[in-house]
């Protein structure tokens, strides 16, 4: 249903202009409008650079996706700042060491 609502010209693909227009039409908050291009590129994932249009297959995961609960939480910027400061203090103010020894202990880059 979402795909059909976004595919204005019923071509079977959603172009960037269709996607951008739909984001405004369906109420994407103004402060998120600068992310529209990134959202489009994330959805248009076939091939190295995508093909410049989103197919129904590329959007189908949204029908069953259950986003983690933390996606809906209000960010606690003070806690983030305290965590960052404590992490840097523990690793001699070196962000690379903090990443490697505290956050990426298995070198998986995750």
GROMACS .gro file of C-alpha atoms in nm:
model
  110
    1UNK     CA    1   0.000   0.000   0.000
    2UNK     CA    2   0.284   0.241   0.083
    3UNK     CA    3   0.459   0.175  -0.246
    4UNK     CA    4   0.143   0.250  -0.446
    5UNK     CA    5   0.087   0.570  -0.247
    6UNK     CA    6   0.437   0.693  -0.335
    7UNK     CA    7   0.439   0.583  -0.701
    8UNK     CA    8   0.244   0.881  -0.838
    9UNK     CA    9   0.281   0.794  -1.206
   10UNK     CA   10   0.215   0.421  -1.153
   11UNK     CA   11   0.539   0.333  -1.334
   12UNK     CA   12   0.632   0.056  -1.092
   13UNK     CA   13   0.923   0.258  -0.951
   14UNK     CA   14   0.951   0.562  -0.727
   15UNK     CA   15   1.177   0.837  -0.856
   16UNK     CA   16   1.356   1.080  -0.628
   17UNK     CA   17   1.110   1.358  -0.712
   18UNK     CA   18   0.812   1.131  -0.632
   19UNK     CA   19   0.979   1.032  -0.304
   20UNK     CA   20   1.064   1.391  -0.209
   21UNK     CA   21   0.713   1.515  -0.288
   22UNK     CA   22   0.554   1.228  -0.094
   23UNK     CA   23   0.770   1.298   0.212
   24UNK     CA   24   0.624   1.648   0.224
   25UNK     CA   25   0.272   1.532   0.142
   26UNK     CA   26   0.270   1.264   0.413
   27UNK     CA   27   0.403   1.492   0.685
   28UNK     CA   28   0.777   1.434   0.720
   29UNK     CA   29   0.873   1.698   0.979
   30UNK     CA   30   1.049   2.001   0.827
   31UNK     CA   31   1.360   1.944   1.039
   32UNK     CA   32   1.405   1.607   0.864
   33UNK     CA   33   1.372   1.734   0.507
   34UNK     CA   34   1.750   1.753   0.473
   35UNK     CA   35   1.757   1.373   0.518
   36UNK     CA   36   1.529   1.295   0.223
   37UNK     CA   37   1.817   1.232  -0.017
   38UNK     CA   38   1.985   0.997   0.231
   39UNK     CA   39   1.661   0.807   0.291
   40UNK     CA   40   1.613   0.770  -0.084
   41UNK     CA   41   1.967   0.638  -0.132
   42UNK     CA   42   1.922   0.389   0.152
   43UNK     CA   43   1.608   0.251  -0.008
   44UNK     CA   44   1.753   0.245  -0.361
   45UNK     CA   45   2.011  -0.016  -0.273
   46UNK     CA   46   2.045  -0.230  -0.588
   47UNK     CA   47   2.391  -0.218  -0.740
   48UNK     CA   48   2.682  -0.004  -0.630
   49UNK     CA   49   2.503   0.327  -0.689
   50UNK     CA   50   2.143   0.218  -0.713
   51UNK     CA   51   1.948   0.291  -1.027
   52UNK     CA   52   1.793   0.621  -0.930
   53UNK     CA   53   1.452   0.472  -0.855
   54UNK     CA   54   1.308   0.259  -0.577
   55UNK     CA   55   1.139  -0.067  -0.673
   56UNK     CA   56   0.864  -0.241  -0.478
   57UNK     CA   57   1.114  -0.517  -0.391
   58UNK     CA   58   1.346  -0.259  -0.234
   59UNK     CA   59   1.065  -0.133  -0.010
   60UNK     CA   60   0.907  -0.468   0.074
   61UNK     CA   61   1.114  -0.516   0.391
   62UNK     CA   62   0.920  -0.228   0.548
   63UNK     CA   63   0.606  -0.443   0.546
   64UNK     CA   64   0.756  -0.681   0.803
   65UNK     CA   65   1.025  -0.469   0.973
   66UNK     CA   66   0.995  -0.432   1.348
   67UNK     CA   67   1.221  -0.139   1.443
   68UNK     CA   68   1.394  -0.164   1.781
   69UNK     CA   69   1.221   0.019   2.066
   70UNK     CA   70   1.510   0.264   2.103
   71UNK     CA   71   1.416   0.419   1.766
   72UNK     CA   72   1.117   0.577   1.941
   73UNK     CA   73   1.298   0.703   2.252
   74UNK     CA   74   1.378   1.068   2.314
   75UNK     CA   75   1.755   1.117   2.291
   76UNK     CA   76   1.933   1.193   2.616
   77UNK     CA   77   2.209   1.425   2.495
   78UNK     CA   78   2.341   1.487   2.847
   79UNK     CA   79   2.389   1.112   2.899
   80UNK     CA   80   2.566   1.088   2.564
   81UNK     CA   81   2.802   1.367   2.662
   82UNK     CA   82   2.873   1.207   3.003
   83UNK     CA   83   2.937   0.868   2.840
   84UNK     CA   84   3.170   1.019   2.582
   85UNK     CA   85   3.360   1.214   2.845
   86UNK     CA   86   3.400   0.908   3.070
   87UNK     CA   87   3.515   0.696   2.776
   88UNK     CA   88   3.773   0.951   2.667
   89UNK     CA   89   3.896   1.004   3.023
   90UNK     CA   90   3.950   0.630   3.060
   91UNK     CA   91   4.150   0.611   2.734
   92UNK     CA   92   4.386   0.905   2.779
   93UNK     CA   93   4.158   1.139   2.576
   94UNK     CA   94   4.231   0.933   2.264
   95UNK     CA   95   3.912   0.857   2.065
   96UNK     CA   96   4.083   0.591   1.853
   97UNK     CA   97   4.199   0.401   2.159
   98UNK     CA   98   3.853   0.434   2.314
   99UNK     CA   99   3.696   0.291   1.999
  100UNK     CA  100   3.939   0.002   1.968
  101UNK     CA  101   3.972  -0.101   2.334
  102UNK     CA  102   3.622  -0.028   2.465
  103UNK     CA  103   3.375  -0.025   2.177
  104UNK     CA  104   3.524  -0.248   1.905
  105UNK     CA  105   3.703  -0.512   2.109
  106UNK     CA  106   3.662  -0.781   1.842
  107UNK     CA  107   3.776  -0.551   1.556
  108UNK     CA  108   3.449  -0.607   1.370
  109UNK     CA  109   3.400  -0.231   1.311
  110UNK     CA  110   3.050  -0.259   1.464
   0.00000   0.00000   0.00000
